[in-house]
Amino acid sequence: MERDNYWTRRIARRRLLTGSAATALGAGAWALAGCGDDDDDDDDDGGASTATATTSGVQPGTQTAPTATPAGEVIKKDGINKSRQSAIFATINPYGGLDSGLLWGFTVFDHLWYTPLDTGIRENFLATSIEQQDATHFTVVIGESFFHDKAPANGRKVTAQDIKASFETAAKQTKISNSSWWTQTLDTITTPDEKTLNFTLKQVDAWTFSSTNGGSPIGSSILPQEIAADPSFMDKDLVGSGRFQFVSHENGTNFKLKRHEKWRVSGEPYLAGVEYKLIQEQAAALAAFSSQEIYGLGLSNKLEREDILNKHGKDVVVESDDSRAVWVLLPRGDGQWADPRVIHAISYALDRKQMIELMNFGEGKLSGPVPPAFGEALPTAEIEQTWGKHDEAEAKKLLAASAFDTSKEYSIKYPTLGDRYQQFATIAKSQLEKSLGLKIKLVPEDFGRWLSQSLYGSDYDGFLAFASLAYDDPSSYITPYAKSYGGRPNWAGYMNDEMDAAVQAQRKILDDKERRAAVQEIQRKAWTNGAPFIPTFIAISNTAYWGFVKGRVTGRGSYGAFNGKVYIDKG
């Protein structure tokens, strides 16, 4: 079935499951487990062998099918899910960090809607109806919901005015990980009464309801008006209207959440709470999983997968699939780096098959800018001749023909979010030194500093190395080619009129097939023009769960992180 218009976008059903080290609540790729890859979490509150995929093809505003429960089985609602936290949060304020923003967006805060990966059709949350007047105007009517019973909201009802204040405040935040939709597309929100919001957009945007834009788990989080007026309140405490209420933390670690007793979905969540345990080293996390200190774990590679299965057999479930997080090397895009020959030389110098072998024992796939999970991805044969090609001789030739300064030492900055980030940066350094004779130093940085200063602040002289977020929409993977993103100048300093115009134009294409073709063409232009966002590969994700964590929803991308039917059944 083709969609009638872009507000009810639909794509073919396919199972796209990725693993998680943050299993407890789908905190997102970067939130607890660290920047995606096989540590990315797109599923839900836990995992179990009883997990089933929900039906696809639902229309906007309908409820998804409930998770299957075996006949006669009693659902226990007193369980506490235990999850790993792999990095210390610099702040609990969701406006101060991507990690905290994602975690609380999936747990503490509620949202108007969300768009699942599998269908691409918006599903309403607090919104009970969304009426489109035209391509730049729509009206939202909300249902009944209550904030957590703590100051300053003290359990009062959520109003349209709270949501208006939340959106408007989020759009002004400079540290929040928002897309350009918030600054370039969203215009005004009016509230004729406590249940109604009228949205006006500055321009048509085919991705308005995506999880990067108006459905962002961070930007669209609903706050009380009192906190929206003074977001610094969230440096000390969090008050939302989501499934779980924030209880406590220990200097940015070991978070505790409890069930919101007046959650808008009657009878949910099944979990009584969630507790996070800071475990930064993977070896320690593996031991903690085996001793049931945590109930789910993202595995680094197939050796860890095989070891877990050998140790625990049928008591655990390990799920494997293609990750949507792309390992990326981001060079500068200005000055001498703006010469396409420089970017092509760097890309040709990278041996992606060696990366896959060293990091994943051969389990992985070459990736273009948009990963293979999406229909907008480039064909494999085309990737092998462009973004995925390894040719040392051609790399040396191209760099020599440019005016690139090989006498200078350049840095590769990477976030300290686990061994894999250091490993990826180390491999890239070795390959660039070997193939191009570059002088490179590795610079590990605390995640908060790396994100706010090095990435968002463009504070680097050579390269950034990281795994991208596992986005639910293909458009998010090509936004680094635009001149600005989320109100910030291009991270790499890359200013290309042709690329910027192409990125902006695809957002206005309302026909699915035409827009898919446009996204593919942008990836081709990015190669031809020497855009600096260099993809390498995607890993095969492996995630282990104890079988007593039941009720998972799989195959729906980050949408599954909102599942309230997970429960603990330890016998």
mmCIF file of C-alpha atoms in Angstrom, residues 57-299:
data_model
loop_
_atom_site.group_PDB
_atom_site.id
_atom_site.type_symbol
_atom_site.label_atom_id
_atom_site.label_comp_id
_atom_site.label_asym_id
_atom_site.label_seq_id
_atom_site.Cartn_x
_atom_site.Cartn_y
_atom_site.Cartn_z
ATOM 1 C CA GLY A 57 0.776 -1.678 8.926
ATOM 2 C CA VAL A 58 -0.996 0.050 11.773
ATOM 3 C CA GLN A 59 -2.537 3.410 11.043
ATOM 4 C CA PRO A 60 -1.540 6.565 12.934
ATOM 5 C CA GLY A 61 -3.031 6.733 16.388
ATOM 6 C CA THR A 62 -3.815 3.025 16.797
ATOM 7 C CA GLN A 63 -2.320 0.878 19.532
ATOM 8 C CA THR A 64 0.185 -1.796 18.552
ATOM 9 C CA ALA A 65 -0.584 -5.423 19.276
ATOM 10 C CA PRO A 66 0.236 -6.441 22.847
ATOM 11 C CA THR A 67 3.278 -8.587 23.457
ATOM 12 C CA ALA A 68 2.312 -12.245 23.455
ATOM 13 C CA THR A 69 2.118 -13.944 26.840
ATOM 14 C CA PRO A 70 1.889 -17.743 27.133
ATOM 15 C CA ALA A 71 -1.559 -19.013 28.109
ATOM 16 C CA GLY A 72 -1.967 -19.305 31.848
ATOM 17 C CA GLU A 73 1.197 -17.380 32.671
ATOM 18 C CA VAL A 74 0.853 -14.818 35.426
ATOM 19 C CA ILE A 75 2.388 -11.425 34.682
ATOM 20 C CA LYS A 76 4.393 -10.304 37.680
ATOM 21 C CA LYS A 77 4.487 -6.577 38.317
ATOM 22 C CA ASP A 78 6.899 -6.403 41.241
ATOM 23 C CA GLY A 79 10.118 -6.922 39.298
ATOM 24 C CA ILE A 80 13.077 -4.535 39.153
ATOM 25 C CA ASN A 81 15.003 -4.668 35.899
ATOM 26 C CA LYS A 82 18.760 -4.359 36.287
ATOM 27 C CA SER A 83 20.779 -2.759 33.516
ATOM 28 C CA ARG A 84 24.310 -1.768 32.749
ATOM 29 C CA GLN A 85 25.468 1.828 32.631
ATOM 30 C CA SER A 86 28.793 1.950 30.793
ATOM 31 C CA ALA A 87 29.722 5.619 31.165
ATOM 32 C CA ILE A 88 29.357 8.297 33.824
ATOM 33 C CA PHE A 89 26.898 11.054 32.963
ATOM 34 C CA ALA A 90 28.405 14.541 33.216
ATOM 35 C CA THR A 91 24.903 15.803 34.083
ATOM 36 C CA ILE A 92 21.467 14.311 34.546
ATOM 37 C CA ASN A 93 19.999 17.317 32.728
ATOM 38 C CA PRO A 94 18.645 16.074 29.364
ATOM 39 C CA TYR A 95 19.426 19.477 27.897
ATOM 40 C CA GLY A 96 23.067 19.086 28.892
ATOM 41 C CA GLY A 97 24.005 15.738 27.400
ATOM 42 C CA LEU A 98 23.038 13.314 24.660
ATOM 43 C CA ASP A 99 23.339 10.364 27.039
ATOM 44 C CA SER A 100 20.965 11.761 29.648
ATOM 45 C CA GLY A 101 18.660 13.192 26.988
ATOM 46 C CA LEU A 102 18.124 9.809 25.366
ATOM 47 C CA LEU A 103 17.765 7.798 28.563
ATOM 48 C CA TRP A 104 15.192 10.075 30.162
ATOM 49 C CA GLY A 105 13.411 10.575 26.845
ATOM 50 C CA PHE A 106 12.689 6.844 26.775
ATOM 51 C CA THR A 107 11.784 6.538 30.449
ATOM 52 C CA VAL A 108 11.022 9.640 32.528
ATOM 53 C CA PHE A 109 9.369 11.791 29.840
ATOM 54 C CA ASP A 110 6.344 11.251 27.621
ATOM 55 C CA HIS A 111 5.825 12.356 24.002
ATOM 56 C CA LEU A 112 3.033 13.243 21.610
ATOM 57 C CA TRP A 113 3.954 10.599 19.039
ATOM 58 C CA TYR A 114 6.738 8.365 17.744
ATOM 59 C CA THR A 115 7.500 6.818 14.360
ATOM 60 C CA PRO A 116 8.599 3.156 14.431
ATOM 61 C CA LEU A 117 11.362 1.907 12.185
ATOM 62 C CA ASP A 118 9.471 -1.058 10.766
ATOM 63 C CA THR A 119 6.403 0.693 9.341
ATOM 64 C CA GLY A 120 7.498 4.310 9.104
ATOM 65 C CA ILE A 121 3.970 5.277 10.180
ATOM 66 C CA ARG A 122 3.566 7.716 13.032
ATOM 67 C CA GLU A 123 1.919 6.213 16.115
ATOM 68 C CA ASN A 124 0.266 8.519 18.603
ATOM 69 C CA PHE A 125 1.306 8.529 22.257
ATOM 70 C CA LEU A 126 -0.213 11.306 24.387
ATOM 71 C CA ALA A 127 -1.786 12.674 21.201
ATOM 72 C CA THR A 128 -5.223 11.144 20.671
ATOM 73 C CA SER A 129 -5.618 12.676 17.212
ATOM 74 C CA ILE A 130 -3.528 14.616 14.717
ATOM 75 C CA GLU A 131 -5.351 16.447 11.939
ATOM 76 C CA GLN A 132 -3.424 17.794 8.968
ATOM 77 C CA GLN A 133 -4.869 20.947 7.422
ATOM 78 C CA ASP A 134 -2.118 21.212 4.818
ATOM 79 C CA ALA A 135 1.592 20.483 4.471
ATOM 80 C CA THR A 136 2.612 23.131 6.994
ATOM 81 C CA HIS A 137 -0.231 23.058 9.519
ATOM 82 C CA PHE A 138 -1.545 20.350 11.821
ATOM 83 C CA THR A 139 -3.596 20.171 15.003
ATOM 84 C CA VAL A 140 -2.928 17.829 17.930
ATOM 85 C CA VAL A 141 -5.479 16.869 20.571
ATOM 86 C CA ILE A 142 -4.054 15.245 23.712
ATOM 87 C CA GLY A 143 -5.464 12.718 26.146
ATOM 88 C CA GLU A 144 -5.338 12.661 29.926
ATOM 89 C CA SER A 145 -1.962 12.339 31.617
ATOM 90 C CA PHE A 146 -0.362 13.310 34.911
ATOM 91 C CA PHE A 147 3.084 14.479 35.919
ATOM 92 C CA HIS A 148 5.003 12.608 38.597
ATOM 93 C CA ASP A 149 3.951 13.493 42.130
ATOM 94 C CA LYS A 150 6.912 15.657 43.088
ATOM 95 C CA ALA A 151 7.679 19.380 42.994
ATOM 96 C CA PRO A 152 7.101 21.552 41.088
ATOM 97 C CA ALA A 153 4.304 19.727 39.209
ATOM 98 C CA ASN A 154 3.099 17.676 42.205
ATOM 99 C CA GLY A 155 1.079 15.214 40.150
ATOM 100 C CA ARG A 156 -1.071 17.715 38.255
ATOM 101 C CA LYS A 157 -2.488 17.079 34.784
ATOM 102 C CA VAL A 158 -0.398 17.635 31.681
ATOM 103 C CA THR A 159 -1.758 20.489 29.550
ATOM 104 C CA ALA A 160 -1.223 21.695 26.006
ATOM 105 C CA GLN A 161 0.560 24.690 27.498
ATOM 106 C CA ASP A 162 3.151 22.369 29.070
ATOM 107 C CA ILE A 163 3.827 20.810 25.695
ATOM 108 C CA LYS A 164 4.080 24.165 23.925
ATOM 109 C CA ALA A 165 6.570 25.373 26.544
ATOM 110 C CA SER A 166 8.548 22.121 26.247
ATOM 111 C CA PHE A 167 8.884 22.308 22.452
ATOM 112 C CA GLU A 168 9.753 25.995 22.462
ATOM 113 C CA THR A 169 12.355 25.558 25.181
ATOM 114 C CA ALA A 170 13.915 22.527 23.510
ATOM 115 C CA ALA A 171 14.247 24.451 20.247
ATOM 116 C CA LYS A 172 16.434 27.044 22.003
ATOM 117 C CA GLN A 173 18.893 24.641 23.613
ATOM 118 C CA THR A 174 22.428 24.763 22.227
ATOM 119 C CA LYS A 175 23.688 21.577 23.885
ATOM 120 C CA ILE A 176 20.719 19.399 23.038
ATOM 121 C CA SER A 177 21.129 16.911 20.191
ATOM 122 C CA ASN A 178 18.398 18.284 17.956
ATOM 123 C CA SER A 179 18.116 18.306 14.194
ATOM 124 C CA SER A 180 17.672 21.425 12.074
ATOM 125 C CA TRP A 181 13.914 20.766 12.042
ATOM 126 C CA TRP A 182 13.751 22.530 15.398
ATOM 127 C CA THR A 183 15.373 25.723 14.148
ATOM 128 C CA GLN A 184 14.557 25.783 10.429
ATOM 129 C CA THR A 185 11.163 24.074 10.129
ATOM 130 C CA LEU A 186 9.174 24.506 13.341
ATOM 131 C CA ASP A 187 7.580 27.957 13.372
ATOM 132 C CA THR A 188 4.866 28.468 15.976
ATOM 133 C CA ILE A 189 2.671 26.495 18.377
ATOM 134 C CA THR A 190 -0.599 27.909 19.711
ATOM 135 C CA THR A 191 -2.880 26.417 22.358
ATOM 136 C CA PRO A 192 -6.561 27.415 22.026
ATOM 137 C CA ASP A 193 -7.368 25.288 25.089
ATOM 138 C CA GLU A 194 -5.718 22.835 27.505
ATOM 139 C CA LYS A 195 -6.153 19.870 25.160
ATOM 140 C CA THR A 196 -5.277 21.340 21.768
ATOM 141 C CA LEU A 197 -2.083 22.434 20.007
ATOM 142 C CA ASN A 198 -1.879 24.050 16.573
ATOM 143 C CA PHE A 199 1.494 23.556 14.865
ATOM 144 C CA THR A 200 2.694 25.813 12.044
ATOM 145 C CA LEU A 201 5.822 24.962 10.055
ATOM 146 C CA LYS A 202 8.022 27.392 8.139
ATOM 147 C CA GLN A 203 8.419 24.921 5.308
ATOM 148 C CA VAL A 204 7.396 21.458 4.165
ATOM 149 C CA ASP A 205 9.440 18.686 5.745
ATOM 150 C CA ALA A 206 8.698 15.080 4.806
ATOM 151 C CA TRP A 207 10.465 13.878 7.968
ATOM 152 C CA THR A 208 8.492 16.052 10.420
ATOM 153 C CA PHE A 209 7.203 13.132 12.495
ATOM 154 C CA SER A 210 10.460 11.173 12.500
ATOM 155 C CA SER A 211 12.320 10.296 15.684
ATOM 156 C CA THR A 212 15.003 12.823 14.767
ATOM 157 C CA ASN A 213 12.622 15.736 14.296
ATOM 158 C CA GLY A 214 9.214 16.334 15.872
ATOM 159 C CA GLY A 215 9.273 12.863 17.432
ATOM 160 C CA SER A 216 12.734 13.215 18.935
ATOM 161 C CA PRO A 217 13.068 11.278 22.202
ATOM 162 C CA ILE A 218 15.006 14.280 23.515
ATOM 163 C CA GLY A 219 13.516 17.419 21.970
ATOM 164 C CA SER A 220 9.880 16.350 22.188
ATOM 165 C CA SER A 221 10.099 15.326 25.857
ATOM 166 C CA ILE A 222 7.174 16.833 27.770
ATOM 167 C CA LEU A 223 8.208 18.912 30.803
ATOM 168 C CA PRO A 224 6.106 20.874 33.289
ATOM 169 C CA GLN A 225 5.916 24.553 32.300
ATOM 170 C CA GLU A 226 7.710 25.491 35.493
ATOM 171 C CA ILE A 227 10.773 23.442 34.517
ATOM 172 C CA ALA A 228 10.623 24.472 30.847
ATOM 173 C CA ALA A 229 10.929 28.064 32.084
ATOM 174 C CA ASP A 230 14.038 27.150 34.089
ATOM 175 C CA PRO A 231 15.740 24.050 32.624
ATOM 176 C CA SER A 232 18.598 24.353 35.133
ATOM 177 C CA PHE A 233 16.166 22.726 37.601
ATOM 178 C CA MET A 234 17.041 19.447 35.861
ATOM 179 C CA ASP A 235 20.648 19.682 37.010
ATOM 180 C CA LYS A 236 19.314 18.428 40.348
ATOM 181 C CA ASP A 237 16.102 16.518 39.675
ATOM 182 C CA LEU A 238 13.800 15.310 36.903
ATOM 183 C CA VAL A 239 10.018 15.551 36.733
ATOM 184 C CA GLY A 240 8.113 14.208 33.761
ATOM 185 C CA SER A 241 4.977 12.233 32.961
ATOM 186 C CA GLY A 242 6.600 9.116 31.492
ATOM 187 C CA ARG A 243 6.323 5.476 32.545
ATOM 188 C CA PHE A 244 8.979 5.825 35.225
ATOM 189 C CA GLN A 245 9.718 8.402 37.891
ATOM 190 C CA PHE A 246 13.288 9.465 38.604
ATOM 191 C CA VAL A 247 14.315 8.442 42.136
ATOM 192 C CA SER A 248 18.042 8.926 42.638
ATOM 193 C CA HIS A 249 21.592 8.812 41.297
ATOM 194 C CA GLU A 250 25.148 8.824 42.612
ATOM 195 C CA ASN A 251 27.065 11.615 40.893
ATOM 196 C CA GLY A 252 25.771 10.707 37.431
ATOM 197 C CA THR A 253 25.793 6.942 38.002
ATOM 198 C CA ASN A 254 23.692 4.087 39.341
ATOM 199 C CA PHE A 255 20.314 5.584 38.517
ATOM 200 C CA LYS A 256 17.135 4.323 40.147
ATOM 201 C CA LEU A 257 13.674 4.700 38.632
ATOM 202 C CA LYS A 258 10.287 3.580 39.901
ATOM 203 C CA ARG A 259 6.914 2.959 38.239
ATOM 204 C CA HIS A 260 4.708 6.001 37.587
ATOM 205 C CA GLU A 261 1.522 4.866 39.314
ATOM 206 C CA LYS A 262 -0.642 7.262 37.289
ATOM 207 C CA TRP A 263 0.871 6.423 33.896
ATOM 208 C CA ARG A 264 -1.582 7.158 31.102
ATOM 209 C CA VAL A 265 -1.664 3.497 29.986
ATOM 210 C CA SER A 266 -3.719 1.645 32.590
ATOM 211 C CA GLY A 267 -1.916 -1.305 34.175
ATOM 212 C CA GLU A 268 1.508 -0.353 32.817
ATOM 213 C CA PRO A 269 4.392 -0.417 33.174
ATOM 214 C CA TYR A 270 4.654 -3.992 34.402
ATOM 215 C CA LEU A 271 8.065 -3.300 35.927
ATOM 216 C CA ALA A 272 8.125 -1.809 39.413
ATOM 217 C CA GLY A 273 11.337 -0.042 38.538
ATOM 218 C CA VAL A 274 14.728 -0.048 36.906
ATOM 219 C CA GLU A 275 18.181 0.112 38.457
ATOM 220 C CA TYR A 276 21.363 0.919 36.561
ATOM 221 C CA LYS A 277 24.813 -0.230 37.615
ATOM 222 C CA LEU A 278 27.952 1.530 36.377
ATOM 223 C CA ILE A 279 30.222 -1.048 34.741
ATOM 224 C CA GLN A 280 32.695 0.574 32.397
ATOM 225 C CA GLU A 281 34.825 -2.391 31.321
ATOM 226 C CA GLN A 282 33.343 -5.065 29.080
ATOM 227 C CA ALA A 283 35.067 -7.903 30.959
ATOM 228 C CA ALA A 284 33.452 -6.743 34.183
ATOM 229 C CA ALA A 285 30.089 -6.428 32.431
ATOM 230 C CA LEU A 286 30.328 -10.001 31.161
ATOM 231 C CA ALA A 287 30.993 -11.201 34.702
ATOM 232 C CA ALA A 288 28.114 -9.090 36.032
ATOM 233 C CA PHE A 289 25.768 -10.590 33.453
ATOM 234 C CA SER A 290 26.798 -14.126 34.334
ATOM 235 C CA SER A 291 26.181 -13.437 38.025
ATOM 236 C CA GLN A 292 22.822 -11.780 37.206
ATOM 237 C CA GLU A 293 23.852 -8.389 38.539
ATOM 238 C CA ILE A 294 22.532 -7.120 35.199
ATOM 239 C CA TYR A 295 19.918 -8.825 33.050
ATOM 240 C CA GLY A 296 20.997 -7.858 29.547
ATOM 241 C CA LEU A 297 24.267 -7.114 27.792
ATOM 242 C CA GLY A 298 25.489 -5.995 24.387
ATOM 243 C CA LEU A 299 28.233 -8.382 23.256
#
